[in-house]
Short mmCIF file of C-alpha atoms in Angstrom, two decimals:
data_model
loop_
_atom_site.label_atom_id
_atom_site.label_comp_id
_atom_site.label_asym_id
_atom_site.label_seq_id
_atom_site.Cartn_x
_atom_site.Cartn_y
_atom_site.Cartn_z
CA ALA T 1 -0.08 0.08 0.00
CA PHE T 2 2.72 2.24 0.78
CA ALA T 3 4.52 1.25 -2.44
CA GLY T 4 1.45 2.72 -4.32
CA TRP T 5 1.32 6.11 -1.72
CA ALA T 6 5.02 6.60 -2.50
CA ALA T 7 4.74 5.97 -6.16
CA ALA T 8 1.83 8.53 -6.64
CA SER T 9 3.62 11.09 -4.75
CA PHE T 10 6.91 10.70 -6.98
CA LEU T 11 4.80 10.73 -10.33
CA ALA T 12 2.67 13.79 -9.13
CA VAL T 13 5.83 15.83 -8.51
CA GLU T 14 8.01 14.32 -11.36
CA GLY T 15 5.39 14.20 -13.93
CA GLY T 16 4.33 18.14 -13.70
CA ALA T 17 0.73 17.65 -11.23
CA GLY T 18 1.31 21.14 -10.37
CA PRO T 19 -0.52 22.53 -7.50
CA TYR T 20 -2.20 19.09 -7.23
CA ALA T 21 0.85 17.07 -6.16
CA GLY T 22 0.44 17.40 -2.72
CA LEU T 23 -3.32 16.78 -2.53
CA ILE T 24 -2.28 14.03 -4.44
CA SER T 25 0.06 12.81 -2.37
CA VAL T 26 -2.20 12.94 0.86
CA ILE T 27 -4.80 11.08 -0.57
CA SER T 28 -3.04 8.64 -1.70
CA LEU T 29 -1.35 8.24 1.89
CA LEU T 30 -4.64 8.45 3.65
CA MET T 31 -5.69 4.99 1.16
CA ALA T 32 -2.36 3.40 2.13
CA LEU T 33 -3.38 4.15 5.68
CA LEU T 34 -6.81 2.83 5.38
CA VAL T 35 -5.75 -0.39 3.74
CA CYS T 36 -3.19 -0.98 6.30
CA GLN T 37 -5.92 -0.57 9.29
CA SER T 38 -7.95 -2.79 7.42
CA ARG T 39 -5.03 -5.73 7.25
CA VAL T 40 -4.64 -5.15 11.15
CA GLU T 41 -8.17 -5.36 11.95
CA SER T 42 -8.91 -8.26 9.65
CA GLY T 43 -6.30 -10.27 11.61
CA LEU T 44 -4.48 -10.67 7.99
CA HIS T 45 -1.25 -9.00 9.57
CA SER T 46 -0.05 -8.05 12.50
CA VAL T 47 1.08 -4.06 13.18
CA TYR T 48 4.98 -5.37 12.84
CA GLN T 49 4.29 -6.51 9.58
CA VAL T 50 2.34 -3.53 8.60
CA VAL T 51 5.43 -1.32 9.24
CA ILE T 52 7.96 -3.72 7.68
CA GLY T 53 5.82 -3.87 4.35
CA ALA T 54 5.39 -0.08 4.39
CA VAL T 55 9.38 0.40 4.96
CA VAL T 56 10.24 -2.49 2.55
CA GLY T 57 7.47 -0.89 -0.48
CA ILE T 58 8.84 2.63 -0.10
CA LEU T 59 12.67 1.54 -0.19
CA VAL T 60 11.74 -0.79 -3.25
CA THR T 61 9.77 2.36 -4.92
CA ILE T 62 12.71 4.88 -4.13
CA ALA T 63 15.06 2.44 -5.59
CA ALA T 64 13.10 2.02 -8.94
CA PHE T 65 12.90 5.58 -9.62
CA GLN T 66 16.46 6.02 -9.10
CA LEU T 67 16.77 3.40 -11.88
CA LEU T 68 14.61 5.22 -14.09
#
């Protein structure tokens, strides 16, 4: 979920979203947080798993954008 947020934020800023880049980033972050919350509430993942997944997702997204 957080990889999607990071990707949307990078694309909004680099893609020339202009004044909407911040809004796109905030909406994407809220959606990622809702997905994480639902995963923990339903018992599919623990908080630890969600945090580790978020960190890995963000790092992979940053690495991918560095390669492009």
